[in-house]
mmCIF file of C-alpha atoms in Angstrom:
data_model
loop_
_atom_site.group_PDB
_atom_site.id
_atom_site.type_symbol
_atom_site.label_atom_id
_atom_site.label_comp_id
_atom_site.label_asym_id
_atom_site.label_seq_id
_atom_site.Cartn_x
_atom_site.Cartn_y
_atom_site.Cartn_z
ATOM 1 C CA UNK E 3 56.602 46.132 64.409
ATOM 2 C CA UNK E 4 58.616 47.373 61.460
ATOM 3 C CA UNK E 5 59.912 44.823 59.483
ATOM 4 C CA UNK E 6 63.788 44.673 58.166
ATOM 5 C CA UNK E 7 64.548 47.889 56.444
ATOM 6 C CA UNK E 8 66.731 48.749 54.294
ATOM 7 C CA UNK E 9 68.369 51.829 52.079
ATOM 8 C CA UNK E 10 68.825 53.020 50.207
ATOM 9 C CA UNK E 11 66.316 50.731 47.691
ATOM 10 C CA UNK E 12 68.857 51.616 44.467
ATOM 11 C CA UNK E 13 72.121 53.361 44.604
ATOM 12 C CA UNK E 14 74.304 54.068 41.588
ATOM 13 C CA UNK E 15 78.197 54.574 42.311
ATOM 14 C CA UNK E 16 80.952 55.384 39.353
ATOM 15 C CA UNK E 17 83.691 52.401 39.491
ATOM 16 C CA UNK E 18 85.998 53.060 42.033
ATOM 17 C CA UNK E 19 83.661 54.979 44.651
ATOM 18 C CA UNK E 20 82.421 53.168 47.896
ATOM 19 C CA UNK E 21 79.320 51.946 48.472
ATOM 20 C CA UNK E 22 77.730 51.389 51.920
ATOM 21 C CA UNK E 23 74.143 49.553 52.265
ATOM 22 C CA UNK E 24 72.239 49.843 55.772
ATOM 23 C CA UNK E 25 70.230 47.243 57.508
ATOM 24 C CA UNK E 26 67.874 47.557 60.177
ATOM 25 C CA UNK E 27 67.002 44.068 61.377
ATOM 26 C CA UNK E 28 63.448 43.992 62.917
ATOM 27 C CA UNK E 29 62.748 44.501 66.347
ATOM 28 C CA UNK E 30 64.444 42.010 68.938
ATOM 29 C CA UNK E 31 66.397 39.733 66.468
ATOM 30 C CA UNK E 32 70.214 40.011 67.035
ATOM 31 C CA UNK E 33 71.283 37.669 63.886
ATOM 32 C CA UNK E 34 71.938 39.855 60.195
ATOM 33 C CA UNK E 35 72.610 38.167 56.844
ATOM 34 C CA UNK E 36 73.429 39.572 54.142
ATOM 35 C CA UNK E 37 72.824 37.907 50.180
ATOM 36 C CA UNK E 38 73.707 38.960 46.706
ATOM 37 C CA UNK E 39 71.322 38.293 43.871
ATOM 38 C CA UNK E 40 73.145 38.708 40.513
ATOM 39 C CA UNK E 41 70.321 38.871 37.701
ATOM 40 C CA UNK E 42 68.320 36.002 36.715
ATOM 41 C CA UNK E 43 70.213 34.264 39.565
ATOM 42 C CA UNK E 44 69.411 32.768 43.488
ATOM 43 C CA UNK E 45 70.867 34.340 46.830
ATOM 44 C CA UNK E 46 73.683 34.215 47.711
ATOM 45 C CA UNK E 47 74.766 33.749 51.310
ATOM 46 C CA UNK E 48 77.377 36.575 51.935
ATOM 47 C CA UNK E 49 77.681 37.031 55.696
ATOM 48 C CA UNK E 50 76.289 36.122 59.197
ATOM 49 C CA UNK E 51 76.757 39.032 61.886
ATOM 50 C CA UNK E 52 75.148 39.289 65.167
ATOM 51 C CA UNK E 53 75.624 42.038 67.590
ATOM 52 C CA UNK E 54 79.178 43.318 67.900
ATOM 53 C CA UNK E 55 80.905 39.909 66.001
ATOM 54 C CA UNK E 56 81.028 38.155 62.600
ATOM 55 C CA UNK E 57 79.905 34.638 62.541
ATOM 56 C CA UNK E 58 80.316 32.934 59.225
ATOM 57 C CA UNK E 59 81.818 35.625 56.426
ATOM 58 C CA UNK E 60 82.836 33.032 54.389
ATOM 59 C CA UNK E 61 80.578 33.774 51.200
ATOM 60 C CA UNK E 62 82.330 37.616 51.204
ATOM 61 C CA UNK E 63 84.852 38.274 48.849
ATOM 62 C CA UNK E 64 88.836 38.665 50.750
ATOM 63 C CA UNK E 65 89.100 42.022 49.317
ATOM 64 C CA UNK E 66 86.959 45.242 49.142
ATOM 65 C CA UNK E 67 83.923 43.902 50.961
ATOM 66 C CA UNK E 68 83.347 44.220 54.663
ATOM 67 C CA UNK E 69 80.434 44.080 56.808
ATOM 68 C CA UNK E 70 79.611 45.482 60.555
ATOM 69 C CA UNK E 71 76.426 45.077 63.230
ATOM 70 C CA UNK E 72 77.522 47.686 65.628
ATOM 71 C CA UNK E 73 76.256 47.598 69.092
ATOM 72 C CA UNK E 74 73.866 50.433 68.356
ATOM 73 C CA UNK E 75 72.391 51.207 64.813
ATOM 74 C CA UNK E 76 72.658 49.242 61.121
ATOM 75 C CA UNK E 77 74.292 46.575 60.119
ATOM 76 C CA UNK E 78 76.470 47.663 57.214
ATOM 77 C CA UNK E 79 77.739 46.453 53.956
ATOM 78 C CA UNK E 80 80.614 48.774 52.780
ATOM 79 C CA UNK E 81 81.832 47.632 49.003
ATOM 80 C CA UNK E 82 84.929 49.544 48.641
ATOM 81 C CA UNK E 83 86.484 50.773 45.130
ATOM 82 C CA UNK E 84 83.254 49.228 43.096
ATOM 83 C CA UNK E 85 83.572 47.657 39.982
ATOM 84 C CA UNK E 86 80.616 47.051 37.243
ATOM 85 C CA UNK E 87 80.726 43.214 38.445
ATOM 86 C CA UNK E 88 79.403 44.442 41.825
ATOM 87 C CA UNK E 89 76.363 45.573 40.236
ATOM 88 C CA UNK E 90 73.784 43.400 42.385
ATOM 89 C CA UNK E 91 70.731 43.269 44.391
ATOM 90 C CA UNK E 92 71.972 43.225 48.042
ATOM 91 C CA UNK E 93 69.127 41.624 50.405
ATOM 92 C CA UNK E 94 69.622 41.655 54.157
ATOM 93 C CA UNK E 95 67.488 39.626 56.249
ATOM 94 C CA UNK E 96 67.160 39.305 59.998
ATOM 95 C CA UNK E 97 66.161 36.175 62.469
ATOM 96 C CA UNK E 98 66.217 35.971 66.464
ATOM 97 C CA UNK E 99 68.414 33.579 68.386
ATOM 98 C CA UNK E 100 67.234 30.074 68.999
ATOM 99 C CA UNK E 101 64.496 27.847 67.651
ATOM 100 C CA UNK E 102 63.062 30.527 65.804
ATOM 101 C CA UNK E 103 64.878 29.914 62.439
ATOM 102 C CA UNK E 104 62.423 32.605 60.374
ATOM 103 C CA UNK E 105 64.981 34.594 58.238
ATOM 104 C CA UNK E 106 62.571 37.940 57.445
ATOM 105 C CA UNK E 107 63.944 39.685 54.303
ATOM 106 C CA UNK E 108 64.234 43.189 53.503
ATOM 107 C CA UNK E 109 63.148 45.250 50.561
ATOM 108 C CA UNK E 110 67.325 44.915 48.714
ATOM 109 C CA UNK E 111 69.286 47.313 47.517
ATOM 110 C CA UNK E 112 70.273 47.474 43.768
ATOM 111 C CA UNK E 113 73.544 48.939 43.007
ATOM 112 C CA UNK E 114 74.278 49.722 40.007
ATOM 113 C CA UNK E 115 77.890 50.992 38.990
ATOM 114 C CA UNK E 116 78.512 53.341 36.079
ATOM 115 C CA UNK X 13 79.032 22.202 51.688
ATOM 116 C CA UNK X 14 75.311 22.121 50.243
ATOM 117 C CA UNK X 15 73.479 22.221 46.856
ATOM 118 C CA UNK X 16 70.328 23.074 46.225
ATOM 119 C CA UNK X 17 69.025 22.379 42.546
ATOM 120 C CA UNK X 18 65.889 23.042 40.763
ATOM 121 C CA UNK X 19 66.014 21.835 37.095
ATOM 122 C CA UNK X 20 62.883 23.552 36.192
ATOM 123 C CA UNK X 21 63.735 27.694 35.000
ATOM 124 C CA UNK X 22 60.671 28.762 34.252
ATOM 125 C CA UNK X 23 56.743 27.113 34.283
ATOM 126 C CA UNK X 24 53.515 28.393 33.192
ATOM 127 C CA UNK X 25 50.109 26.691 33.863
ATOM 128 C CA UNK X 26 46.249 27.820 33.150
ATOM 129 C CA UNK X 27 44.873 29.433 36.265
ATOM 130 C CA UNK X 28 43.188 27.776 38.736
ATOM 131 C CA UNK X 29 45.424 24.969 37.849
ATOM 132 C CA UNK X 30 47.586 22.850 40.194
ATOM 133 C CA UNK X 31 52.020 22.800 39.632
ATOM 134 C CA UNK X 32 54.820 21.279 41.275
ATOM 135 C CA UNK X 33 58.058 22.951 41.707
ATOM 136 C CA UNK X 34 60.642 20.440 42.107
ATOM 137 C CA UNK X 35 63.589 20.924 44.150
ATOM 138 C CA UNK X 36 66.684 18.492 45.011
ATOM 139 C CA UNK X 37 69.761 19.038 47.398
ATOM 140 C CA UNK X 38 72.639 17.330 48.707
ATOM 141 C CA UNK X 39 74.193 17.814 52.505
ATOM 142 C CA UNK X 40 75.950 15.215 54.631
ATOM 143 C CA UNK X 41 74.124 17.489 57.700
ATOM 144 C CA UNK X 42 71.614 15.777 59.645
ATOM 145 C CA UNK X 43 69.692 18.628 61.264
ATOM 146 C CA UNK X 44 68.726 21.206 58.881
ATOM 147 C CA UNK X 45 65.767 23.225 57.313
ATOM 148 C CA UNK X 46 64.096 23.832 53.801
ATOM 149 C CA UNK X 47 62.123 26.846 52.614
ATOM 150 C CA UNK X 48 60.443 27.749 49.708
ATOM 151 C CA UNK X 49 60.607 31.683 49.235
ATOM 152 C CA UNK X 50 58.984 33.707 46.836
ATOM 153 C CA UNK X 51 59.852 36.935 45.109
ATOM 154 C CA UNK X 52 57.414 38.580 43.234
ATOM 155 C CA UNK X 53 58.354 41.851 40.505
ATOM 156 C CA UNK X 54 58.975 44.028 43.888
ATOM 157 C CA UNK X 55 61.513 41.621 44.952
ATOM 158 C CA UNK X 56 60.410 41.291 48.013
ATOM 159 C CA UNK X 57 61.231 37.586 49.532
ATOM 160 C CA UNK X 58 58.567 36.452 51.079
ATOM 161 C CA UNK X 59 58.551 33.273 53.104
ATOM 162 C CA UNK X 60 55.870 30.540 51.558
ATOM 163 C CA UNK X 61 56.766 27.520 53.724
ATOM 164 C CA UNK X 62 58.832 25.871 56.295
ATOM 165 C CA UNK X 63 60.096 22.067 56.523
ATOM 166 C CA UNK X 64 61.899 20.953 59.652
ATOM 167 C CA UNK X 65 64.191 17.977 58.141
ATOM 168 C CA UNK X 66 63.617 15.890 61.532
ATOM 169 C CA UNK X 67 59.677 16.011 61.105
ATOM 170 C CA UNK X 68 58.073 13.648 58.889
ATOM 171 C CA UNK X 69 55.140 15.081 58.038
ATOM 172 C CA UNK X 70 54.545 17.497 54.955
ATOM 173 C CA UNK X 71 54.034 21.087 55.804
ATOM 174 C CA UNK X 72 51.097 22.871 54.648
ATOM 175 C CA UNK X 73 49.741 26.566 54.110
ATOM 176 C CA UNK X 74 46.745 26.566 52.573
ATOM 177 C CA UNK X 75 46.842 25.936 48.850
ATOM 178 C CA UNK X 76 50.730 25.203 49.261
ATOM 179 C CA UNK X 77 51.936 22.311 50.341
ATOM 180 C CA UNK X 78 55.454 20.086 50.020
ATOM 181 C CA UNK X 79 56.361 17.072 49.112
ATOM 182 C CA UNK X 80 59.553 15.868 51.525
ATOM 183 C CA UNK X 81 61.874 12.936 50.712
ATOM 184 C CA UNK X 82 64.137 13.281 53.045
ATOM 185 C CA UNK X 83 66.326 9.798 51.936
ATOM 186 C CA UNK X 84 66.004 11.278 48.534
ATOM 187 C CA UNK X 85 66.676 14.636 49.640
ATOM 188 C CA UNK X 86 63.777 16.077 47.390
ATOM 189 C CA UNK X 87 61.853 18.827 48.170
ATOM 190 C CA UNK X 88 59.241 19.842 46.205
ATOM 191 C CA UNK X 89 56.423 22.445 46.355
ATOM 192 C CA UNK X 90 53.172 21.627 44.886
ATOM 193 C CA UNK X 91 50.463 25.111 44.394
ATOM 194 C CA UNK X 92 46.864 23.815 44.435
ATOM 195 C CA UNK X 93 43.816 26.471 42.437
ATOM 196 C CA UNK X 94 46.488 28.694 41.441
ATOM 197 C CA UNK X 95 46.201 32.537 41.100
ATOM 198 C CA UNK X 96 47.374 34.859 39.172
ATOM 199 C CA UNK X 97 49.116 36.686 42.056
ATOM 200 C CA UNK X 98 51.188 33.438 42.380
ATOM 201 C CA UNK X 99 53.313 34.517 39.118
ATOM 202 C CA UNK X 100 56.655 34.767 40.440
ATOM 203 C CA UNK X 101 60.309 33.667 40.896
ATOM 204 C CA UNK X 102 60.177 30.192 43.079
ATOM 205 C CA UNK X 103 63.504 29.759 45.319
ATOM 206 C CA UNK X 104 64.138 26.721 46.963
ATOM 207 C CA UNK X 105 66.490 27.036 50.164
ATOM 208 C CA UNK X 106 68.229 25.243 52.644
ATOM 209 C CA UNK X 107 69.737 26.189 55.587
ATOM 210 C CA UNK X 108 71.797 24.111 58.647
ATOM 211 C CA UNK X 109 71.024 24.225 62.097
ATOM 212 C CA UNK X 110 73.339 23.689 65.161
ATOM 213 C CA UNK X 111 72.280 24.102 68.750
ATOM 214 C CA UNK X 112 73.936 27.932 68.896
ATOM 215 C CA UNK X 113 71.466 29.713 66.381
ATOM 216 C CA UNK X 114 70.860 29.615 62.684
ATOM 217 C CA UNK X 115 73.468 29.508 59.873
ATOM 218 C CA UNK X 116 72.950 31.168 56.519
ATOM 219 C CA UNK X 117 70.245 30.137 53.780
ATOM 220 C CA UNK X 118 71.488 28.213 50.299
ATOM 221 C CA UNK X 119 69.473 28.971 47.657
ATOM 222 C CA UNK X 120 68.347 27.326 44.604
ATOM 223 C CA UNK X 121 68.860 29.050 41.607
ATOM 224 C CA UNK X 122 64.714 29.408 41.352
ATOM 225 C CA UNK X 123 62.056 28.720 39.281
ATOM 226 C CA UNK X 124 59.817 31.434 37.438
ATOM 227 C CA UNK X 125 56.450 30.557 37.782
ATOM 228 C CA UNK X 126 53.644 32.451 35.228
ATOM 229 C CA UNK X 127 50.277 31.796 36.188
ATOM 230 C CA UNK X 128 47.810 32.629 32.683
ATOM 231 C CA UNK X 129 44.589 34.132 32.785
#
């Protein structure tokens, strides 16, 4: 059973491209979250997804950020128009429904924008 | 809203050694969960321990084990013969739980841990 994977582990984007993270939550859990880790800083909570809706997207900033769990494949982050403040670790962890509360954590992403 | 704090940035203790990681937060919620996470250089976050708020008795793992207050909404993690794999960053989470599913984690800021030879 493959844990949460995610890619690409670093991308680099020039200010005012788009960047779009992927999440594949482990095998039969329907709940995604994504964090941002700014350096020498904690997690923090971005968005709750599960399949098909957005539950909580209340740590996501109003404007260039946006997040999907499609039916079928990833979840996505899409950052549009980067800026060099977006410049982050992105982690994306993945729990099932219920009393099983386990959040499971993928590898991140570091962006880095140029 | 909650706050989780950890007033310690960084430790370092002899190997082999015994540390507490302190950890404070502050929520009006009355069924919730606290984790202690680690993340090592690959920044990987790996799960160390679990505390259900409504339990009263300490969770263990091993050479981990915490230290829960719950009226003084303290939360620390004490390492017992530490190692030197144990050198990493320390985050101390919390995260609210209503009957429909699980709610996103809070983090502390963390707590770099160096464990010397």
């Amino acid at each position: 059973n493959a844990g949460v994977m995610q890619n690409p582990r670093h991308l680099v984007r020039r200010r005012g491209q788009e960047a779009r993270l992927r999440c594949s939550p482990m095998k039969g859990h329907s709940h995604v979250y994504w964090y941002r880790q700014l350096p020498e800083e904690g997690l923090k909570f971005m968005v709750y997804l599960q399949k098909e809706n957005i539950i909580d997207e209340s740590g996501m900033p109003k404007e260039r950020f946006s997040a999907e769990f499609p039916k079928e494949g990833p979840s996505i982050l899409r950052i549009q128009q980067v800026v060099r403040g977006d410049s982050a670790a992105y982690f994306c962890a993945s729990s099932q429904q219920g009393l099983n509360t386990e959040a499971f954590f993928g590898q991140g992403t570091r962006l880095t924008v140029v | 809203a909650q706050t989780v704090t950890q007033s310690q940035p960084e430790m370092s203790v002899q190997e082999a050694e015994t540390v507490t990681l302190s950890c404070t937060y502050d929520t009006s919620e009355n069924n919730y969960y606290l984790f202690w996470y680690k993340q090592p250089p690959s920044r990987q976050m790996i799960l160390v321990i679990r505390q259900e708020a409504y339990k009263q008795q300490n969770a263990t793992e091993n050479r981990f084990s915490v230290n829960f207050q719950k009226a003084a909404k303290s939360f620390s993690l004490k390492i017992s013969d530490s190692q030197l794999g144990d050198t990493a960053m320390y985050f101390c989470a919390f995260m609210r739980y209503s009957g429909g599913g699980a709610d996103g984690l809070t983090f502390g800021k963390g707590t770099h841990l160096i464990i010397q030879p």
